[in-house]
CSV table of C-alpha atoms and ligand atoms in Angstrom, one decimal:
chain,number,residue,atom,x,y,z
A,1,MET,CA,-2.0,-31.8,3.7
A,2,GLU,CA,-4.8,-34.4,4.0
A,3,LEU,CA,-6.7,-35.2,0.9
A,4,GLU,CA,-10.0,-34.1,2.1
A,5,LYS,CA,-8.6,-30.6,2.7
A,6,LYS,CA,-7.6,-30.2,-0.8
A,7,LYS,CA,-9.5,-27.7,-3.1
A,8,SER,CA,-11.4,-28.8,-6.2
A,9,ILE,CA,-12.2,-26.4,-9.1
A,10,SER,CA,-15.2,-27.1,-11.1
A,11,SER,CA,-14.6,-24.4,-13.9
A,12,PHE,CA,-11.8,-22.1,-14.9
A,13,ALA,CA,-12.8,-18.7,-16.2
A,14,GLU,CA,-9.6,-18.0,-18.3
A,15,LYS,CA,-6.7,-20.0,-19.3
A,16,GLN,CA,-4.1,-17.2,-19.3
A,17,VAL,CA,-3.4,-13.9,-17.3
A,18,THR,CA,-0.8,-11.2,-17.4
A,19,VAL,CA,0.4,-9.7,-14.0
A,20,HIS,CA,2.4,-6.8,-13.1
A,21,ALA,CA,4.5,-7.7,-9.9
A,22,PRO,CA,6.0,-4.7,-8.4
A,23,GLY,CA,9.3,-4.1,-6.4
A,24,THR,CA,9.1,-3.8,-2.6
A,25,VAL,CA,11.3,-2.2,0.2
A,26,ALA,CA,11.6,-4.7,3.0
A,27,ASN,CA,12.6,-3.8,6.5
A,28,LEU,CA,11.7,0.0,6.1
A,29,VAL,CA,14.8,0.7,8.0
A,30,CYS,CA,14.0,-0.4,11.5
A,31,GLY,CA,11.6,-3.2,11.0
A,32,PHE,CA,13.9,-6.1,10.0
A,33,ASP,CA,11.8,-8.8,8.6
A,34,VAL,CA,8.6,-7.4,10.0
A,35,LEU,CA,7.9,-4.2,7.8
A,36,GLY,CA,7.7,-3.8,4.0
A,37,MET,CA,6.3,-1.2,1.4
A,38,CYS,CA,5.2,-1.9,-2.1
A,39,LEU,CA,6.4,0.4,-4.9
A,40,GLU,CA,4.7,1.6,-8.2
A,41,GLU,CA,7.8,0.8,-10.1
A,42,PRO,CA,9.8,-1.0,-11.0
A,43,TYR,CA,7.7,-4.1,-11.9
A,44,ASP,CA,8.1,-7.5,-13.5
A,45,VAL,CA,5.7,-8.6,-16.2
A,46,MET,CA,4.5,-12.2,-16.1
A,47,GLN,CA,2.2,-14.5,-17.8
A,48,VAL,CA,0.6,-17.3,-16.1
A,49,ARG,CA,-1.0,-20.0,-18.3
A,50,LEU,CA,-3.1,-23.0,-17.0
A,51,LEU,CA,-1.8,-26.6,-18.0
A,52,ASP,CA,-3.9,-29.7,-18.1
A,53,GLU,CA,-1.3,-31.8,-16.4
A,54,LYS,CA,0.3,-31.4,-13.0
A,55,LYS,CA,3.6,-29.7,-13.7
A,56,ILE,CA,5.1,-26.3,-13.5
A,57,THR,CA,7.1,-24.8,-16.3
A,58,ILE,CA,9.1,-21.7,-16.0
A,59,ILE,CA,10.2,-19.7,-19.1
A,60,SER,CA,12.6,-16.7,-18.5
A,61,LYS,CA,12.5,-14.0,-20.9
A,62,ASP,CA,15.4,-12.1,-19.5
A,63,GLY,CA,19.3,-12.6,-19.4
A,64,TYR,CA,19.5,-13.4,-15.6
A,65,GLN,CA,19.9,-17.2,-16.0
A,66,LEU,CA,17.6,-17.8,-13.2
A,67,PRO,CA,17.1,-21.7,-12.5
A,68,SER,CA,14.3,-23.2,-14.7
A,69,ASP,CA,13.9,-26.1,-12.4
A,70,PRO,CA,10.6,-25.0,-10.6
A,71,ALA,CA,11.7,-26.4,-7.2
A,72,LEU,CA,14.7,-24.1,-7.3
A,73,ASN,CA,12.9,-21.1,-9.0
A,74,THR,CA,11.3,-18.4,-6.7
A,75,ALA,CA,8.1,-18.4,-8.9
A,76,GLY,CA,8.1,-22.3,-9.3
A,77,ALA,CA,8.6,-23.3,-5.6
A,78,PRO,CA,5.2,-21.4,-4.4
A,79,LEU,CA,3.4,-23.0,-7.3
A,80,ILE,CA,4.4,-26.5,-6.3
A,81,GLU,CA,3.0,-25.7,-2.9
A,82,MET,CA,-0.2,-24.3,-4.3
A,83,LEU,CA,-0.7,-27.4,-6.6
A,84,ASP,CA,-0.1,-29.6,-3.5
A,85,GLU,CA,-3.4,-28.1,-2.1
A,86,ILE,CA,-5.4,-28.7,-5.3
A,87,GLU,CA,-7.2,-31.8,-6.4
A,88,ASN,CA,-7.4,-31.2,-10.0
A,89,ASN,CA,-4.9,-32.6,-12.6
A,90,ILE,CA,-3.6,-29.1,-13.5
A,91,GLY,CA,-0.5,-27.2,-13.7
A,92,PHE,CA,1.0,-23.7,-14.6
A,93,GLU,CA,3.3,-22.4,-17.4
A,94,VAL,CA,5.0,-19.0,-16.1
A,95,THR,CA,6.7,-16.6,-18.4
A,96,ILE,CA,8.8,-13.9,-16.6
A,97,GLN,CA,10.1,-10.7,-18.0
A,98,LYS,CA,12.2,-9.5,-15.0
A,99,ASN,CA,12.6,-5.7,-14.8
A,100,ILE,CA,13.8,-5.8,-11.1
A,101,LYS,CA,17.3,-7.0,-11.2
A,102,PRO,CA,18.1,-10.1,-8.8
A,103,GLY,CA,20.2,-9.1,-5.9
A,104,SER,CA,19.0,-5.4,-6.1
A,105,GLY,CA,17.4,-5.2,-2.7
A,106,ILE,CA,14.0,-4.2,-4.4
A,107,GLY,CA,12.2,-7.6,-3.7
A,108,SER,CA,13.1,-9.3,-7.1
A,109,SER,CA,12.5,-12.9,-5.8
A,110,ALA,CA,9.2,-11.7,-3.9
A,111,ALA,CA,7.9,-10.2,-7.1
A,112,SER,CA,8.4,-13.5,-9.0
A,113,ALA,CA,6.9,-15.5,-6.2
A,114,ALA,CA,3.9,-13.1,-5.6
A,115,GLY,CA,3.2,-12.5,-9.1
A,116,ALA,CA,3.1,-16.2,-9.9
A,117,VAL,CA,0.6,-17.1,-7.0
A,118,VAL,CA,-1.6,-14.1,-7.7
A,119,GLY,CA,-1.8,-15.0,-11.3
A,120,ALA,CA,-2.5,-18.6,-10.8
A,121,ASN,CA,-5.1,-17.9,-8.0
A,122,TYR,CA,-7.0,-15.6,-10.6
A,123,LEU,CA,-7.0,-18.4,-13.0
A,124,LEU,CA,-8.5,-20.7,-10.3
A,125,GLY,CA,-11.3,-18.1,-9.4
A,126,ASN,CA,-9.5,-16.8,-6.5
A,127,ILE,CA,-10.2,-19.6,-4.3
A,128,PHE,CA,-7.1,-18.9,-2.1
A,129,SER,CA,-7.0,-16.0,0.4
A,130,LYS,CA,-4.2,-13.3,0.3
A,131,GLU,CA,-2.8,-14.9,3.4
A,132,ASP,CA,-2.7,-18.4,1.7
A,133,LEU,CA,-0.8,-16.7,-1.2
A,134,VAL,CA,1.7,-15.2,1.3
A,135,ARG,CA,2.1,-18.7,2.8
A,136,PHE,CA,2.8,-20.3,-0.7
A,137,ALA,CA,4.9,-17.3,-1.9
A,138,MET,CA,7.2,-17.6,1.3
A,139,PHE,CA,8.6,-20.8,-0.3
A,140,GLY,CA,10.2,-18.6,-3.0
A,141,GLU,CA,11.9,-16.6,-0.6
A,142,LYS,CA,13.2,-19.7,1.0
A,143,VAL,CA,14.8,-20.8,-2.4
A,144,ALA,CA,16.2,-17.3,-2.7
A,145,SER,CA,17.7,-16.7,0.8
A,146,GLY,CA,17.5,-19.9,2.7
A,147,VAL,CA,14.9,-18.6,5.1
A,148,LYS,CA,11.1,-17.8,5.0
A,149,HIS,CA,10.4,-14.0,5.4
A,150,ALA,CA,7.3,-12.2,4.1
A,151,ASP,CA,8.4,-8.5,4.5
A,152,ASN,CA,8.7,-8.3,0.6
A,153,ILE,CA,6.0,-10.8,-0.2
A,154,ALA,CA,3.2,-9.4,1.9
A,155,PRO,CA,3.2,-5.8,0.7
A,156,CYS,CA,3.7,-7.2,-2.9
A,157,ILE,CA,0.5,-9.1,-2.5
A,158,TYR,CA,-1.4,-6.8,-0.1
A,159,GLY,CA,0.0,-3.4,-1.5
A,160,SER,CA,0.8,-0.4,0.7
A,161,ILE,CA,2.7,-1.1,3.7
A,162,THR,CA,2.4,-4.4,5.8
A,163,LEU,CA,3.5,-5.2,9.2
A,164,ILE,CA,4.1,-9.0,9.7
A,165,ARG,CA,3.7,-9.6,13.3
A,166,SER,CA,4.4,-13.1,12.9
A,167,ILE,CA,5.0,-15.7,10.3
A,168,PHE,CA,4.3,-18.9,12.2
A,169,PRO,CA,1.4,-18.4,12.4
A,170,LEU,CA,0.9,-15.8,9.8
A,171,ASP,CA,-0.5,-12.4,11.1
A,172,ILE,CA,-0.3,-9.6,8.6
A,173,ILE,CA,-1.6,-6.1,9.4
A,174,SER,CA,-2.1,-3.6,6.4
A,175,ILE,CA,-1.0,-0.1,7.1
A,176,PRO,CA,-2.5,2.5,4.8
A,177,ALA,CA,0.4,4.4,3.1
A,178,PRO,CA,0.6,8.1,3.1
A,179,ASP,CA,1.2,9.7,-0.2
A,180,PHE,CA,4.9,9.7,0.0
A,181,TYR,CA,7.4,9.7,-2.9
A,182,VAL,CA,10.1,7.0,-2.9
A,183,THR,CA,13.7,7.7,-4.4
A,184,LEU,CA,15.7,4.6,-4.8
A,185,VAL,CA,19.4,4.3,-6.0
A,186,HIS,CA,20.6,0.8,-7.2
A,187,PRO,CA,24.4,0.7,-7.4
A,188,GLN,CA,25.3,-1.9,-9.9
A,189,ILE,CA,26.9,-4.4,-7.5
A,190,GLU,CA,25.2,-7.6,-6.3
A,191,VAL,CA,24.4,-8.3,-2.6
A,192,ARG,CA,22.9,-11.8,-2.1
A,193,THR,CA,20.3,-11.7,0.7
A,194,SER,CA,21.7,-14.9,2.1
A,195,ASP,CA,25.2,-13.3,2.4
A,196,ALA,CA,23.6,-10.2,3.9
A,197,ARG,CA,21.8,-12.4,6.5
A,198,GLN,CA,24.9,-14.4,7.2
A,199,ILE,CA,27.0,-11.5,8.5
A,200,LEU,CA,24.4,-10.2,11.0
A,201,ARG,CA,25.1,-10.7,14.8
A,202,LYS,CA,22.8,-13.3,16.5
A,203,GLU,CA,22.5,-11.4,19.6
A,204,VAL,CA,21.5,-7.7,20.4
A,205,GLN,CA,22.2,-5.6,23.4
A,206,LEU,CA,19.1,-4.8,25.4
A,207,LYS,CA,19.8,-0.9,24.9
A,208,ASP,CA,19.8,-1.5,21.1
A,209,ALA,CA,16.6,-3.5,21.3
A,210,ILE,CA,14.8,-0.8,23.3
A,211,LYS,CA,15.8,1.8,20.7
A,212,GLN,CA,14.7,-0.4,17.8
A,213,TRP,CA,11.3,-1.4,19.1
A,214,GLY,CA,10.8,2.3,20.0
A,215,ASN,CA,11.6,3.3,16.5
A,216,ILE,CA,9.2,0.5,15.0
A,217,ALA,CA,6.4,1.6,17.2
A,218,GLY,CA,7.0,5.2,16.3
A,219,LEU,CA,7.2,4.4,12.6
A,220,VAL,CA,3.8,2.6,12.7
A,221,ALA,CA,2.2,5.3,14.7
A,222,GLY,CA,3.6,8.0,12.6
A,223,LEU,CA,2.4,6.3,9.4
A,224,LEU,CA,-1.1,5.9,10.8
A,225,GLN,CA,-1.2,9.5,12.1
A,226,LYS,CA,0.4,10.9,9.0
A,227,ASP,CA,2.9,12.6,11.3
A,228,LEU,CA,5.9,13.2,9.0
A,229,ALA,CA,8.3,14.3,11.7
A,230,LEU,CA,7.7,11.3,13.6
A,231,VAL,CA,8.0,9.0,10.6
A,232,GLY,CA,11.4,10.7,9.9
A,233,ARG,CA,12.9,10.4,13.3
A,234,SER,CA,11.7,6.8,13.5
A,235,LEU,CA,13.7,5.7,10.3
A,236,GLU,CA,16.7,4.7,12.5
A,237,ASP,CA,18.2,1.3,12.6
A,238,VAL,CA,20.8,0.6,15.4
A,239,ILE,CA,21.0,-3.1,14.8
A,240,ILE,CA,21.2,-4.2,11.0
A,241,GLU,CA,22.2,-1.1,9.3
A,242,PRO,CA,25.6,-0.5,11.1
A,243,VAL,CA,26.7,-4.1,10.1
A,244,ARG,CA,25.2,-4.2,6.4
A,245,SER,CA,26.1,-0.7,5.4
A,246,ILE,CA,29.7,-1.6,5.0
A,247,LEU,CA,28.7,-3.6,2.0
A,248,ILE,CA,27.4,-0.5,0.2
A,249,PRO,CA,30.0,2.1,-1.0
A,250,GLY,CA,28.9,5.5,-0.2
A,251,PHE,CA,26.2,4.5,2.0
A,252,ASP,CA,26.7,7.1,4.9
A,253,GLU,CA,27.3,9.9,2.4
A,254,VAL,CA,24.1,9.3,0.4
A,255,LYS,CA,22.0,9.0,3.6
A,256,SER,CA,23.3,12.3,5.3
A,257,LYS,CA,23.2,14.3,2.0
A,258,CYS,CA,19.8,13.0,1.0
A,259,LYS,CA,18.5,14.2,4.5
A,260,SER,CA,20.1,17.5,4.1
A,261,ALA,CA,18.2,17.7,0.7
A,262,GLY,CA,15.0,17.5,2.5
A,263,ALA,CA,14.2,13.6,2.5
A,264,LEU,CA,12.3,12.5,5.6
A,265,GLY,CA,14.6,9.6,6.0
A,266,GLY,CA,15.5,6.2,4.6
A,267,GLY,CA,18.2,3.6,4.5
A,268,ILE,CA,19.1,0.2,3.2
A,269,SER,CA,16.3,-1.3,0.8
A,270,GLY,CA,15.9,-4.9,2.0
A,271,SER,CA,19.2,-6.3,2.1
A,272,GLY,CA,20.8,-4.0,-0.2
A,273,PRO,CA,22.7,-2.7,-2.0
A,274,SER,CA,19.8,-0.3,-3.2
A,275,ILE,CA,19.2,2.7,-0.8
A,276,PHE,CA,15.7,4.3,-0.6
A,277,MET,CA,14.6,7.7,0.8
A,278,LEU,CA,11.1,8.9,1.6
A,279,SER,CA,9.9,12.4,0.6
A,280,ALA,CA,6.8,14.4,1.2
A,281,ASP,CA,6.6,15.8,-2.3
A,282,LYS,CA,7.8,15.0,-5.8
A,283,ALA,CA,10.2,18.0,-6.2
A,284,THR,CA,12.2,16.8,-2.9
A,285,ALA,CA,12.2,13.3,-4.4
A,286,GLN,CA,13.7,14.4,-7.5
A,287,HIS,CA,16.2,16.6,-5.7
A,288,VAL,CA,17.2,13.5,-3.6
A,289,GLU,CA,17.6,11.6,-7.0
A,290,ASN,CA,20.1,14.2,-8.1
A,291,VAL,CA,22.0,13.9,-4.8
A,292,MET,CA,22.2,10.1,-5.2
A,293,LYS,CA,23.6,10.3,-8.7
A,294,GLU,CA,26.3,12.9,-7.7
A,295,VAL,CA,27.5,10.6,-4.9
A,296,PHE,CA,27.8,7.4,-7.3
A,297,GLU,CA,29.3,9.6,-10.1
A,298,LYS,CA,31.9,10.7,-7.6
A,299,ILE,CA,32.7,7.2,-6.4
A,300,GLY,CA,32.7,5.8,-10.0
A,301,ILE,CA,30.1,3.1,-9.5
A,302,SER,CA,27.4,2.8,-12.2
A,303,TYR,CA,23.8,3.1,-10.8
A,304,HIS,CA,20.3,3.2,-11.6
A,305,THR,CA,17.7,5.4,-10.0
A,306,TYR,CA,13.9,5.4,-9.5
A,307,VAL,CA,11.5,8.1,-8.4
A,308,THR,CA,8.3,6.4,-7.5
A,309,THR,CA,5.3,6.3,-5.2
A,310,ILE,CA,3.9,3.6,-2.8
A,311,SER,CA,1.6,1.2,-4.7
A,312,LYS,CA,-1.7,0.9,-2.9
A,313,THR,CA,-2.8,-2.3,-4.9
A,314,GLY,CA,0.4,-4.7,-5.0
A,315,VAL,CA,0.3,-7.4,-7.7
A,316,GLN,CA,-2.0,-6.2,-10.5
A,317,ILE,CA,-3.9,-8.4,-13.0
A,318,ILE,CA,-3.7,-6.7,-16.4
A,319,LYS,CA,-6.8,-7.0,-18.6
A,320,GLU,CA,-5.7,-7.5,-22.1
B,1,LIG,N1,14.2,-8.9,5.6
B,1,LIG,C1,15.0,-9.3,4.6
B,1,LIG,C2,16.4,-9.0,4.9
B,1,LIG,C3,14.7,-8.8,3.2
B,1,LIG,O1,16.7,-7.9,5.1
B,1,LIG,O2,17.3,-9.9,5.0
B,1,LIG,C4,15.4,-9.3,2.2
B,1,LIG,O3,15.0,-8.6,1.0
């Protein structure tokens, strides 16, 4: 970036802020890399502190042994990009308490990236737009999975459900979220997003593409019209799920039993191994949770479940 385009900040309101950076469900079944949804829970807790020298420091308060080198850390890499567009001689220290396990498919890397840039921007007086923040945060996804994608980052920053029509140039459309309940099961196995992307076929058949874009359009229309039946029948993925579901023991059984239990539909959360289901009411979402538990008890894989709702706010600044 040219020097004259760099931003200069004359005064800083605060020196430190705490943020809650929530989990997200990318893809929303049929919308690989283009649709994502923000969750109320789980969320990471992060502190972002202003430093008076141009450096980034990462402090992890969990046992995940994530890289502390900012260039290799999903919170650090976006902040390096942000600092590159600021004239002032400042930096940030980021302390991260991860509650979203890395490799869970619930947007762990995106939460770190989005939380860091939203917190830092707050300290700078919100000089950057949400679109700028997504642009910076995508560098965290590149660190995590080798490619820039915004289907976790954008809903984490904007809240609700987002459609990423394009990332080059960025074109993000917010879709108001219906009051759905979300049930997730996280079998305690790790699927790396980079591996889950590696196994995908590079070409698709026209008949599958037609079905897929019919479903994406149907899902978006169903969400906007609050047509639950249309949402349910559009939650179908004929391209990615047939390949990736083989990495998740019990996937087909969970999906069919949850739908029989009343879920509108669902599928792999992000690149897995978590599986999510949408329900119209809390009682159904809790019933679906029990079904998920029964399947993983039977298979003998330990798991963690969540019953939550769609966050309308995304990353939250916490007033202390
Ligand atoms: N769209 C990405 C993928 C999300 O499915 O690879 C990863 O969380």
